[in-house]
Each structure stands twice: as C-alpha cells, then as structure tokens.
Coordinates of C-alpha atoms in Angstrom, one line a residue:
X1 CA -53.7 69.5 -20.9
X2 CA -57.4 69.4 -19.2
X3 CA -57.9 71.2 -15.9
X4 CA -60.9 70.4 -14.2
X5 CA -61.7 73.2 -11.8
X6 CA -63.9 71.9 -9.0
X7 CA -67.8 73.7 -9.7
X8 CA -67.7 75.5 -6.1
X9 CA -64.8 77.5 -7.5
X10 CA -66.7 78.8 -11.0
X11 CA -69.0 80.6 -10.6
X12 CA -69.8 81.4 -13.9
X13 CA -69.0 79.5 -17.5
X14 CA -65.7 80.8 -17.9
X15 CA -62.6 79.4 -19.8
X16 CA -59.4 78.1 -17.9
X17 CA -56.0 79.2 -18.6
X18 CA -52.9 77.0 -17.8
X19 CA -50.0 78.4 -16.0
X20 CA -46.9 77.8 -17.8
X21 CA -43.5 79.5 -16.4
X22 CA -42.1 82.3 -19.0
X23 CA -45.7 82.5 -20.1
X24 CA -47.3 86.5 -19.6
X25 CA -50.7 87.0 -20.0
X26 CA -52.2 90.5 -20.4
X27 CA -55.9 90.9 -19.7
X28 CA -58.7 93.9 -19.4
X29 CA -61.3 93.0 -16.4
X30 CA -64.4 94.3 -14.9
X31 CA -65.2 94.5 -11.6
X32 CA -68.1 91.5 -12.1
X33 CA -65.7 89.5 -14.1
X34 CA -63.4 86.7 -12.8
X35 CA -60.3 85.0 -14.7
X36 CA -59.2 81.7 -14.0
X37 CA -55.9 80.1 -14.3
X38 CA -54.5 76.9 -13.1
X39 CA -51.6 74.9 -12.9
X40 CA -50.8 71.1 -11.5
X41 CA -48.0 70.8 -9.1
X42 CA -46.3 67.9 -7.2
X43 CA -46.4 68.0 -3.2
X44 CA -43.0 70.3 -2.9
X45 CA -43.7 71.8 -6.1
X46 CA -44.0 75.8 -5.8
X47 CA -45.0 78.6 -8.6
X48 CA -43.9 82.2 -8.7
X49 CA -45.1 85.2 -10.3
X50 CA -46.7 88.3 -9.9
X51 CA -50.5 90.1 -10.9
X52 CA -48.9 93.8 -12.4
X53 CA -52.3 95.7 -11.9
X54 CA -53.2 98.7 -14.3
X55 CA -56.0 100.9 -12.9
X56 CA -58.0 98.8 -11.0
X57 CA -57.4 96.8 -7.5
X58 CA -57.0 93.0 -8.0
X59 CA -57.4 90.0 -5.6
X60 CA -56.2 86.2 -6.5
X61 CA -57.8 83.6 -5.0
X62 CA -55.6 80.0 -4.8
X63 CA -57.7 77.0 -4.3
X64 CA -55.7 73.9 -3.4
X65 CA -56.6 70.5 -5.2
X66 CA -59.9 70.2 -2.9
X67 CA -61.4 73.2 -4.4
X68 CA -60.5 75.2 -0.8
X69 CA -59.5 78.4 -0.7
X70 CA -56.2 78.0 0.9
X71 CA -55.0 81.6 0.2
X72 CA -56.0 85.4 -0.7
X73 CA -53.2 87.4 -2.4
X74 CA -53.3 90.8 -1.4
X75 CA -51.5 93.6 -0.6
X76 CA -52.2 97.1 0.0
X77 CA -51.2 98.7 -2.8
X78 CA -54.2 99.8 -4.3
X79 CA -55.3 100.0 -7.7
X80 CA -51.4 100.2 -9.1
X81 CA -48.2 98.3 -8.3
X82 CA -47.7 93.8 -8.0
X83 CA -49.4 91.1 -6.5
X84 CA -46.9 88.6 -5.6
X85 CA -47.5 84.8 -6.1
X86 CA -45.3 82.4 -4.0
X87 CA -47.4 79.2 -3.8
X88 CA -45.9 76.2 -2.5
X89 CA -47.8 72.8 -3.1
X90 CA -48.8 70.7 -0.1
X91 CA -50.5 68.4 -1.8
X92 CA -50.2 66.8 -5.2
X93 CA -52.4 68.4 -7.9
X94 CA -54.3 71.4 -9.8
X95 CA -54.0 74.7 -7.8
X96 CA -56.8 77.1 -9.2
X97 CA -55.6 80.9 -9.5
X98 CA -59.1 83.1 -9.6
X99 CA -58.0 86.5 -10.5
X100 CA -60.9 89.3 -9.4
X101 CA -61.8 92.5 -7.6
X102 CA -63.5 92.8 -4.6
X103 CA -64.8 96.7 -5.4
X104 CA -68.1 95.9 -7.2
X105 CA -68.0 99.6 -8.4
X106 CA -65.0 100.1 -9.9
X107 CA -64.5 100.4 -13.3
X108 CA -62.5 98.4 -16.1
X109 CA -58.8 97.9 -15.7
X110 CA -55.8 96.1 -17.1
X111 CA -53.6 93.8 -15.8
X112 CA -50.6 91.1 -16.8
X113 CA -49.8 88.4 -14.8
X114 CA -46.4 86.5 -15.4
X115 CA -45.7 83.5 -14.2
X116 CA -41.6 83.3 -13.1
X117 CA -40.9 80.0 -12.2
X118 CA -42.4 76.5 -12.0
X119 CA -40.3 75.5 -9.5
X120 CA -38.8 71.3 -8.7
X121 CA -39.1 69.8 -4.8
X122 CA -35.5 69.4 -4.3
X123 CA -34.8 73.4 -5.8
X124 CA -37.8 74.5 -3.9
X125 CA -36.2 72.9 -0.8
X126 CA -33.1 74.7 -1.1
X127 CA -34.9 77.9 -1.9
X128 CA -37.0 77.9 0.8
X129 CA -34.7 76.9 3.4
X130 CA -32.0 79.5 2.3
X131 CA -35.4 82.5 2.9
X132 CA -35.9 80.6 6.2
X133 CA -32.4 80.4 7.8
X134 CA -31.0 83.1 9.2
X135 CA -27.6 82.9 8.2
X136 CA -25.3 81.8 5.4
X137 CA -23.8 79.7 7.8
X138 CA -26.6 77.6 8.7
X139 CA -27.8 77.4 4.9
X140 CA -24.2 76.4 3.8
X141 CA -24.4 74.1 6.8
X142 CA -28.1 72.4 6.0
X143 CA -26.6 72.0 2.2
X144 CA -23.8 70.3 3.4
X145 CA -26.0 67.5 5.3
X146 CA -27.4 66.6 1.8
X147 CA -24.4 64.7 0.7
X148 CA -22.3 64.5 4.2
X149 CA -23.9 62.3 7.2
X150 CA -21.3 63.3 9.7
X151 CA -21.6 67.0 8.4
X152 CA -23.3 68.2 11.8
X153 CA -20.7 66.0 14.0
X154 CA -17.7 67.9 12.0
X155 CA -19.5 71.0 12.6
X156 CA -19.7 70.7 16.4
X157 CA -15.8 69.2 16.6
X158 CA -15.0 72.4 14.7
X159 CA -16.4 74.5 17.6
X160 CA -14.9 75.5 21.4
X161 CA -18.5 77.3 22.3
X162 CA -21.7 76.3 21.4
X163 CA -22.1 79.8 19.8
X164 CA -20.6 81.7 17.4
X165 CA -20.3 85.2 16.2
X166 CA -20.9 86.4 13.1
X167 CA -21.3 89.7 11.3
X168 CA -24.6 91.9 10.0
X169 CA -24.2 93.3 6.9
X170 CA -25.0 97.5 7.2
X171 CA -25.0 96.9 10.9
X172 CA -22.0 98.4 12.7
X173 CA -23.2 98.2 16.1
X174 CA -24.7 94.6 16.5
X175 CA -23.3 91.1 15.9
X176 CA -25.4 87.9 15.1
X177 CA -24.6 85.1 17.5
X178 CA -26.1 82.1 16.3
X179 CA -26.7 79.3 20.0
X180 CA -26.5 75.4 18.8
X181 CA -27.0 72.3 20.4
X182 CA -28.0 68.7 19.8
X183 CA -30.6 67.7 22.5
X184 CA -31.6 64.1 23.9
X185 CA -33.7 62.3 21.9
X186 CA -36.6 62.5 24.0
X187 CA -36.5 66.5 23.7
X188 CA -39.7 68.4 23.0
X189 CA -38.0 71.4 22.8
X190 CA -35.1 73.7 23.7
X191 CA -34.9 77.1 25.5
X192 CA -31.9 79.5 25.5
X193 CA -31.4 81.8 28.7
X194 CA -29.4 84.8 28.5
X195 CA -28.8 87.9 26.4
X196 CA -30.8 90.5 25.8
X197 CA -33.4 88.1 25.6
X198 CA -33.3 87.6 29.6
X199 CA -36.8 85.9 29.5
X200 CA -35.9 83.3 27.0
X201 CA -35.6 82.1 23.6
X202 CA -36.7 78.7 21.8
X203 CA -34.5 76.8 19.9
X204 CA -35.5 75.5 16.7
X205 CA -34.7 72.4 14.5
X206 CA -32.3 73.1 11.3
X207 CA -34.8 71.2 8.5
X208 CA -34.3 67.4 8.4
X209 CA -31.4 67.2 11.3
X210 CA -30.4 66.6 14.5
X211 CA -29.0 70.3 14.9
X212 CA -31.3 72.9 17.1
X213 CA -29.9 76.6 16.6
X214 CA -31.3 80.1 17.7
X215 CA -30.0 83.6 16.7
X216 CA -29.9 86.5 18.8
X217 CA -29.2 90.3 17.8
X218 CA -25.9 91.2 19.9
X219 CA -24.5 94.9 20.6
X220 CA -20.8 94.0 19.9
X221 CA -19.9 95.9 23.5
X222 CA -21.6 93.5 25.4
X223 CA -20.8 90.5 27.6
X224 CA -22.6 88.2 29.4
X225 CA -23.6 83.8 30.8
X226 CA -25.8 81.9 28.9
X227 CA -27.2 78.3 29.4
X228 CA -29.5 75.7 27.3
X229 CA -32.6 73.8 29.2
X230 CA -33.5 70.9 27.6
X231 CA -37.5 70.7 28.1
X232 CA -38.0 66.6 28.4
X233 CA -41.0 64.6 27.4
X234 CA -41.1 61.1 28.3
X235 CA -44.0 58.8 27.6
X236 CA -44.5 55.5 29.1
X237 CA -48.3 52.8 28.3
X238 CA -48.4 50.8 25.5
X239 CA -49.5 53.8 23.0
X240 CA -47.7 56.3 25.0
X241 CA -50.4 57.0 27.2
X242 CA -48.9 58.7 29.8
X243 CA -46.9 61.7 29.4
X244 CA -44.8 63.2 32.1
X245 CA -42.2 66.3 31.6
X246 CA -38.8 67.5 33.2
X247 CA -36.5 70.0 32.5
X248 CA -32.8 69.3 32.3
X249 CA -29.8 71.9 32.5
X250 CA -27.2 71.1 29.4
X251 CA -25.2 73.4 29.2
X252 CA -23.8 77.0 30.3
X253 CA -21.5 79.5 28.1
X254 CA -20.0 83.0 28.0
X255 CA -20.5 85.5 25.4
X256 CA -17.7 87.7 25.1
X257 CA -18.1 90.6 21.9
X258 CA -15.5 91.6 21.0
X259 CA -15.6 95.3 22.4
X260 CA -16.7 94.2 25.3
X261 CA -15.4 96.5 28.4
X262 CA -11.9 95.7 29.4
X263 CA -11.2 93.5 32.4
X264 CA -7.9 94.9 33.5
X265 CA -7.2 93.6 36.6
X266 CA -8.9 90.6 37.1
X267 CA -5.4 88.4 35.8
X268 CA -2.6 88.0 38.7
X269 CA 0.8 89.7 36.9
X270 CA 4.6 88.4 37.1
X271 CA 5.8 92.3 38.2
X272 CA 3.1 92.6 40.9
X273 CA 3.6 91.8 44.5
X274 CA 1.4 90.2 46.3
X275 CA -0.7 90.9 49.5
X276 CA -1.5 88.8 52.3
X277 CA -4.4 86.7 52.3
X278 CA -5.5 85.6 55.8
X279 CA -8.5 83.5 56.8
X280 CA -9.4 83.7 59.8
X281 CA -13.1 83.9 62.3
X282 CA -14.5 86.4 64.8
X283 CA -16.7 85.6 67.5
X284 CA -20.2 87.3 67.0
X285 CA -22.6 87.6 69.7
X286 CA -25.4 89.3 67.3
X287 CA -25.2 86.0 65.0
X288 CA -24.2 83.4 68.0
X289 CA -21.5 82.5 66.1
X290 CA -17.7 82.0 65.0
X291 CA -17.9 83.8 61.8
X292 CA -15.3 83.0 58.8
X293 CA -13.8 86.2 57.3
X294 CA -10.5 86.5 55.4
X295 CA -8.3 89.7 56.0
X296 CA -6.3 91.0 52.7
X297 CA -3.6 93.5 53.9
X298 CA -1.6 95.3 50.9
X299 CA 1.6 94.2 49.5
X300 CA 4.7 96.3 52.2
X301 CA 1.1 96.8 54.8
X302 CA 2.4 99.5 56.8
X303 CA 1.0 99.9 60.6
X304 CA 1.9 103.6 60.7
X305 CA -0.6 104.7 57.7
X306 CA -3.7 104.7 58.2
X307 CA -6.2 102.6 55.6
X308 CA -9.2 102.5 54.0
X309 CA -11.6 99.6 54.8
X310 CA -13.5 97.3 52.8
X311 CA -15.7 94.4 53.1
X312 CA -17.1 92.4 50.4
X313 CA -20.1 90.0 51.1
X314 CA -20.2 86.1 49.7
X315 CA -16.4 86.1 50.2
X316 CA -16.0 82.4 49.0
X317 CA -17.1 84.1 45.8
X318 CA -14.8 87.3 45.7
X319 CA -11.7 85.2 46.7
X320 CA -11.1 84.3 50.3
X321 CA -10.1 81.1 50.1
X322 CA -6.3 81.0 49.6
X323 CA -4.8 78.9 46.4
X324 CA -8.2 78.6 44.8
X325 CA -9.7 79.9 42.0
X326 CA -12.7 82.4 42.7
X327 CA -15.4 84.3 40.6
X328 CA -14.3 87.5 41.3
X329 CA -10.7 87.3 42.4
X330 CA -10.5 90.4 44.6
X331 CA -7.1 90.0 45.8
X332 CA -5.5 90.0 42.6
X333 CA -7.9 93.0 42.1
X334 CA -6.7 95.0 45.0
X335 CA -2.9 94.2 44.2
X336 CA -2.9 95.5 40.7
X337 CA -4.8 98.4 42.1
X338 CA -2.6 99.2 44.5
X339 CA 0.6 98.8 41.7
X340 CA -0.9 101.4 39.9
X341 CA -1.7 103.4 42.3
X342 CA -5.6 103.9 41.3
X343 CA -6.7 103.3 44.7
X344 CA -5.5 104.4 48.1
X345 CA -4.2 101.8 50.8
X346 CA -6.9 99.5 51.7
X347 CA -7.0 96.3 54.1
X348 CA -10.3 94.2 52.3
X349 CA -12.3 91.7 54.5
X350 CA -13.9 88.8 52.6
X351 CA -17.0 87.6 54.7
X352 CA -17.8 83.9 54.2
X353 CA -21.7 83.2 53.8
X354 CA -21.4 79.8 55.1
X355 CA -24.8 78.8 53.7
X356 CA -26.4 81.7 55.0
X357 CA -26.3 84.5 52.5
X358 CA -30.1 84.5 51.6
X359 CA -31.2 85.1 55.2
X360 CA -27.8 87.0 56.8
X361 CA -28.2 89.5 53.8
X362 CA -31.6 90.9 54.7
X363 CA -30.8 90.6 58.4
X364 CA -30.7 93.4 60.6
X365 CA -28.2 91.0 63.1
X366 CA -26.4 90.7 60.2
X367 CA -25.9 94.5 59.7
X368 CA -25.3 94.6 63.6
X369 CA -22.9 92.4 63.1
X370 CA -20.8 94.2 60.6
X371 CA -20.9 97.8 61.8
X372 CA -20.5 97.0 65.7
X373 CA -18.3 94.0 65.9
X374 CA -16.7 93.3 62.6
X375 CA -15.7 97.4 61.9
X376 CA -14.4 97.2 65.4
X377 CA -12.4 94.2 65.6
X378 CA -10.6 94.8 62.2
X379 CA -9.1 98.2 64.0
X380 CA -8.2 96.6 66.6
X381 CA -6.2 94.5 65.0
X382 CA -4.9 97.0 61.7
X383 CA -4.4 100.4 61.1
X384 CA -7.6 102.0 59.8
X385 CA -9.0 105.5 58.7
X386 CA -11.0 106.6 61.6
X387 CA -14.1 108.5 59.2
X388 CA -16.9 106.6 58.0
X389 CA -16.1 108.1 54.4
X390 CA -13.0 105.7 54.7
X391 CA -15.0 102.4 55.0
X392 CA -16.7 100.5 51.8
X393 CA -19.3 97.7 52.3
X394 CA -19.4 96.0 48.6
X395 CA -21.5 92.9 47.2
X396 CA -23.6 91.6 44.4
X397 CA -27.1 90.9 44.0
X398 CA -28.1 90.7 47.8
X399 CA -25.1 91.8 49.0
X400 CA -25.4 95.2 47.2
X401 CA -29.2 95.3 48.7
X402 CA -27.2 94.1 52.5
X403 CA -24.6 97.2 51.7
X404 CA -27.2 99.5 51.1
X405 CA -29.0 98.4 54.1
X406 CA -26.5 98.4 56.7
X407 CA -25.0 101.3 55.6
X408 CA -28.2 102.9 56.1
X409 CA -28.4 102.0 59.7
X410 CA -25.1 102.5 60.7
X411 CA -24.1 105.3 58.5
X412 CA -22.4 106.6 61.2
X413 CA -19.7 103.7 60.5
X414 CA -19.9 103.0 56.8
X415 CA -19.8 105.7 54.4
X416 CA -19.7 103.9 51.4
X417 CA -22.1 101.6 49.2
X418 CA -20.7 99.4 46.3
X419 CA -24.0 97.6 44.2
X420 CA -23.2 95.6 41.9
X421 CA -26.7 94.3 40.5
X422 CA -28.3 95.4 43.7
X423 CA -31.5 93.3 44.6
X424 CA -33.6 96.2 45.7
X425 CA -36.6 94.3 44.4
X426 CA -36.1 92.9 48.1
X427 CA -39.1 94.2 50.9
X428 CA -37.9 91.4 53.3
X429 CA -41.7 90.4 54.3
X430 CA -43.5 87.2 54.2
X431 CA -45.6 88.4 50.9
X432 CA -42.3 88.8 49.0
X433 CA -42.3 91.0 45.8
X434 CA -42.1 88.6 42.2
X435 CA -38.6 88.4 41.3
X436 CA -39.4 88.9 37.8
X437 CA -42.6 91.6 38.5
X438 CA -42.7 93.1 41.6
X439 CA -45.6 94.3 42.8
X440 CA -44.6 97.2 45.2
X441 CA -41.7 99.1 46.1
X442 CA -38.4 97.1 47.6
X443 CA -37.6 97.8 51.5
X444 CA -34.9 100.5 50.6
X445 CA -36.4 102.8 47.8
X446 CA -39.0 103.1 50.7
X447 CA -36.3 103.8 53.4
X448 CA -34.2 106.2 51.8
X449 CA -37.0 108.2 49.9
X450 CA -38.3 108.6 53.6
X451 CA -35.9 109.6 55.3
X452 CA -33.3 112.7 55.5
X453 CA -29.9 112.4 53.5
X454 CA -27.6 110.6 54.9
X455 CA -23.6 110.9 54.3
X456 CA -23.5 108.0 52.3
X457 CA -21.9 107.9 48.8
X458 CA -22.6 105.5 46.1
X459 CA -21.2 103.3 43.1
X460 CA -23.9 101.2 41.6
X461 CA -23.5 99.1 38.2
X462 CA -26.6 96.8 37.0
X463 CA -26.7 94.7 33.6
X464 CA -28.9 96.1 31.0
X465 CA -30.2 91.9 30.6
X466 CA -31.2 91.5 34.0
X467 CA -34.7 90.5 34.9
X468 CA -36.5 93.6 33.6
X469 CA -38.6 95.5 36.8
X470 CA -37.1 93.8 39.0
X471 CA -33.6 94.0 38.6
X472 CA -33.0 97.0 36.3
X473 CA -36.0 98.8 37.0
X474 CA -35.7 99.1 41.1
X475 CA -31.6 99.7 40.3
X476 CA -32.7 103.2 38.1
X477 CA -35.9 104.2 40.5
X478 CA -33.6 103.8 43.3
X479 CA -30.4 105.7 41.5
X480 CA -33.4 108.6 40.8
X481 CA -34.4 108.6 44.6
X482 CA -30.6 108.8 45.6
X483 CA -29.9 111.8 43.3
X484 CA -33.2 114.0 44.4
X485 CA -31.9 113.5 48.0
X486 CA -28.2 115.2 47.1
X487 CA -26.6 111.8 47.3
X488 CA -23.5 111.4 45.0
X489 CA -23.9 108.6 42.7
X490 CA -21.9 107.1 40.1
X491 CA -24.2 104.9 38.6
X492 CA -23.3 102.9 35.2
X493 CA -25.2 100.3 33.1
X494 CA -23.4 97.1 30.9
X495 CA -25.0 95.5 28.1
X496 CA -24.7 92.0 30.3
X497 CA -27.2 89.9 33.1
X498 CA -26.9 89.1 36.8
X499 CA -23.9 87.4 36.8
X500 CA -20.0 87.4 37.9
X501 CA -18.4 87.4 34.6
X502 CA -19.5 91.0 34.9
X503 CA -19.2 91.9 38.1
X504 CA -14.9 90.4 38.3
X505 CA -14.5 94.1 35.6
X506 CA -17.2 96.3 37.7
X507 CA -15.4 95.9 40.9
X508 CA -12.2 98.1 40.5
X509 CA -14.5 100.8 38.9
X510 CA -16.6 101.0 41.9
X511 CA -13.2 101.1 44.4
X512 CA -11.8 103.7 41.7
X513 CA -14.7 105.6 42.1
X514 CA -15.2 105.6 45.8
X515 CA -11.7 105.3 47.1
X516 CA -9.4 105.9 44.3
X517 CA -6.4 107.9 44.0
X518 CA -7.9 111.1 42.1

C-alpha cells in the first residue's frame, strides 16, 4: 500500500509507516525528530490506539485527508503514561498520524504505539452511540430501531408517563429519570421545565429517529410537575424565506420518587366522617363587593367549644367548591386531621379569588377585608377562640406573601402565618422586582426587619426547584430575618418546585405545627 502524505505535512524526507490494527511499533525519538504513520479509512470508519511514552513528552498530530490538522493528541501526563487515539473518519481517505515533541530541549526517549482496532461504520456506529447515550435503556432502544420500524411506537405504547425512572449504579441517593417525547415535525427543538433543573433543559434527538429524550440526576426523595415546550419553526417563500417561531405547550407530568414524603391525608377514607362544606358570600365594604367564601365546620361541630380559625387564600384551589375535585383538597385534609386527633377543632374558610388573586393578594383592602370583616363575621356566626394565637391565615405563592402581610398589619387579629412557597420576591411597586432575579429586597423582608417583633408565629415550606433568588432565596433571607427578631419558625425545605402537588402534603404539617394537638 502507497500513502501519499500531502508535502505541507512533512517536513522533512522521512519514511511512512502504515497503521495496521494488532500491529505495535516501538520507536526511540529526539526532540527534532518526527514519525509518521498513516492509515486510509472510509467516512464512519474510526482507529484506536494509544502512544505509551517512555521518558520523553509526546504529541500526535492527525491530519485529515486534506492535509489539515484536524486534531492534537495530548494529555497532561508528562513525559510517562498513554496517549489515547480515538479518531473517527469524517471523510473518506488517508489520515496522517505525526508523532513529535513539542520540548525542543528535551532529550531522547522511547515510545510504542499500538494500534487496537480498525474499526467498520456500522460497529463504529454502535460503539459510539452506546459512549454517547446515557443509559442502557436508550442504547438497547436505538439498537432495536435497526431491525424494528415501529420500535419507538411500541416503546411509547409501553409507557403511562413520558418519563421513567431508572437506577445509578454506586449511587444510593439519586435516580436517573430519563423525559421523552416525539415533537411535531416542524420542531426546532424541545425544552424540558421542571426538576432540579428549574431553568430548563434541551431535549435531544436519539441518532437517526423520531425520539427526543433528556436525562436528569434525581434525589430519590423528591417530587415534583414537569412540562415539554415544543419550540416551532415554520417557514413559508418559495426557498423558505421567511422564518417565523412559536412556542407550543405539549405536555405536563408528575415525578414522584419513590421516597418521596408521604401524603397522608390528602385521600378521603371509608371510616372518616365528614365535615360540612358550605359556600356561601359576605358583603365587603373595603372591596365593594359580595365576596364568595366556603365555611368547613368539623365532623359533630359543637357551638359550646370554642375553635380555632383558619382561612386559606385561592379557595377554588384548596377545595371550596362542593363535589369537585381540587388541587389541594383541604376538607378531606381537615377531616382526617381531626380523626386523628393531630389538630385541635378548627372551622376553615376557603376564600374564592374570583379572578382577582394577583391584585387582592398584595392589597392592603384586601387584608382590611380579612381581619375586620371576614374574622368578624365568621364569630358571629360560629364559635371561635377569642386570641389571635387561635387564628391561621394560609396560602401558596402569593397567598403565603398576602398571609404574611396581613398578619403583619392586623397582628392583633391573626397570630398565625402558613407559607407555602411564599412570594416574598413581591415589593408591590410599579418597578416590580425580576421574578427570576430580583433586584432588591421584597416589601416584607423590608417590613419585618424594620419593625419590633410582633406576636406572630410561623410555618413556612418552599421547594428546593423553585426559581432560584427569587423563590428560594427571599423564602431563607426572610426565615433568617424572622429568627434574629425571636420569631418562632418552623421552616422546612422539599426537593420539589412551585407547585400544588407539593403543597396538598405540606398543608397538614403547617396546621400540625401551628395548631396541632401536642
């Protein structure tokens, strides 16, 4: 075989040698000296080996059939220890190997290099998509597409999520959860949102299929929502001229590990009695307004003994409407509570947001509303424990910011705070922080770390996935502020993101801990 090495790659009258796999060739080499070796490969086509050095520091130089330099072999190893040659051929024919050092001063050295493997396009495939997938799955999946057509259809039918779980080897405290989808046609590329990646992750394409896939590292106590956004490119013109872009929703899932926390009470149960659920409306002269509320009174209420108090914000969420299905079911909450005697007797008022939650829940009418009408009317009508200590104000997101907040001004009424993923991000001006990055302090770390302690105690939970400063960060500073002021806190964090399929479990630990039976 004749190998004609291109002149801009010798630089000197030197003989070639030809790469054959099995073959070992041991060589002594100056610092000014260069050896040449080549081999011809098919497009697909990849060589393996390795440069053992002995005593002096060794480069290789690959040249790809245009005589370019298309790689330096390298590592930092010294003047001891292997170069590694994985070359995969993009291009059909003679790939040039110059083996050299780039120390002009150093002195003679040994070396051997062997040459492993000259390896075929369809086993290089395989190899190289097995080192590229993540998971045995996936390979075993790809493989499968070789000789089955509808192997990704089965696949899919196969599945009830569009994500499974799988285990890391030497890892006991993660999980690998693989995402998959199959995206329009006119997709230009995927995005996963959820996790502990809150910010997002991009799909990408398993090789030579229709499949799309991402993997994420998962602690096996965690739980949390997930969606896919299909990012759409459309073209119209006779060569595609224009291009315009949208973004489409596809899909949303739950991750449950499986140690996730418990959710105890969220199911109704055959041997538990029921309370009453009553919707009903208040007149408000703060808000101008009939106001929607539902009243839950304890299975056997009894008007001689006196009850705790507790009012939950975005009450179409937390279960006021009667023979419906809600994202936090708070009745069936507060009756297996009550069965097992975790929390004291409590009448619950589920306040409706009728469309008005993002503007009520930073209002001070709003608060006005709650401590000197609401608070009022439901002892009018129900038998309720006359100390502030006695009454809860609970929500999520803004509602745990609107609990904070009210109880703040009227602390004289409410006595106790339930956050659940508290928005205290929130400075309610026109220059609003960055929901992602805010840029200053929210309205209530300012309030409280100005002001005297107030008898106010506190549950606050936040999701270890949700939204970084914002979120997370604003929950701890304010938790911090809370605690050098002497307030009581019970503060916890969940490996999950802003969302209710946390929040239906969080709920009876907050009442536990603010109203519970020990």
């Amino acid at each position: 075989m004749i190998l004609n090495l291109n002149s801009a790659v010798l630089a000197q009258n030197e003989s070639i040698e030809e790469l054959i796999a099995g073959e070992i060739f041991d060589k002594t080499i100056s610092a000014k000296e260069k050896h040449f070796y080549a081999v011809q490969l098919e497009n697909g086509m990849a060589i393996t080996g390795k440069v053992i050095q002995k005593g002096i520091d060794l480069v290789i130089d690959v040249y790809n059939p245009k005589g370019e330099l298309s790689k330096q072999i390298d590592s930092p190893n010294g003047k001891d220890g292997d170069e590694q040659i994985d070359i995969t051929a993009n291009q059909s024919g003679i790939y040039k190997f110059v083996v050299h050092s780039l120390d002009k001063e150093s002195k003679k050295g040994n070396y051997a290099l062997k040459v492993d493997q000259i390896i075929s396009l369809s086993e290089n495939t395989k190899r190289i998509t097995k080192r590229e997938l993540p998971t045995e799955t996936l390979y075993n999946l790809w493989e499968s597409t070789l000789s089955n057509k509808n192997a990704i259809d089965n696949f899919i039918a196969k599945q009830s999520e569009r994500h499974i779980i799988e285990p890391i080897e030497g890892d006991n405290d993660n999980m690998l959860v693989t995402y998959f989808c199959v995206p329009d046609h006119n997709t230009e590329y995927v995005m996963l949102s959820g996790g502990p990646d809150f910010l997002g992750l991009r799909f990408q394409r398993l090789p030579s299929t229709k499949l799309h896939f991402i993997t994420q590292r998962v602690p096996k106590d965690a739980r949390f929502n997930y969606g896919f956004n299909y990012f759409i490119l459309d073209k119209a013109g006779p060569n595609g001229e224009i291009e315009y872009r949208d973004v489409i929703h596809a899909y949303d899932g739950t991750v449950e590990m499986p140690n996730a926390p418990k959710q105890r009470y969220i199911a109704e149960r055959e041997n538990v009695t029921k309370g009453t659920l009553l919707p009903t409306s208040i007149k408000s002269e703060f808000l101008g307004e009939e106001r929607k509320i539902t009243v839950h009174t304890p299975a056997n209420y009894d008007s001689t003994t006196p009850h705790n108090l507790l009012i939950v914000f975005d009450g179409e969420s937390y279960g006021a409407r009667p023979n419906r299905s809600s994202r936090i079911p708070t009745p069936t909450i507060i009756d297996n509570l009550t069965a097992e005697n975790k929390i004291t007797p409590t009448v619950t008022i589920l306040v409706w947001s009728m469309g008005k939650r993002s503007k009520d829940l930073v209002s001070e009418k709003f608060g006005d509303f709650i401590a000197n009408e609401l608070v009022s009317w439901v002892r009018s009508e129900y038998n309720i424990h006359p100390n502030p200590d006695k009454v809860v104000l609970a929500g999520s997101s803004r509602g745990g910011f609107a609990s904070s907040f009210i109880a703040f001004r009227h602390s004289d009424v409410i006595g106790n705070v339930l956050s659940q993923s508290g928005s205290y991000w929130i400075k309610g001006t026109e220059n609003e922080n960055h929901w992602i990055y805010p840029e200053e302090n929210g309205k209530l770390i300012n309030l409280y770390k100005q002001s005297k302690r107030l008898p106010i105690k506190f549950y606050m939970d936040i999701g270890l996935y949700d939204a970084g400063a914002s979120m997370l960060g604003m929950n701890r500073q304010f938790r911090d502020i809370l605690e050098l002021k002497g307030y009581e806190v019970d503060y916890h964090e969940f490996k999950g993101g802003h969302n209710y399929v946390n929040w239906r479990g969080t709920l009876s630990d907050g009442l536990i801990a603010l109203i519970g039976t020990e």
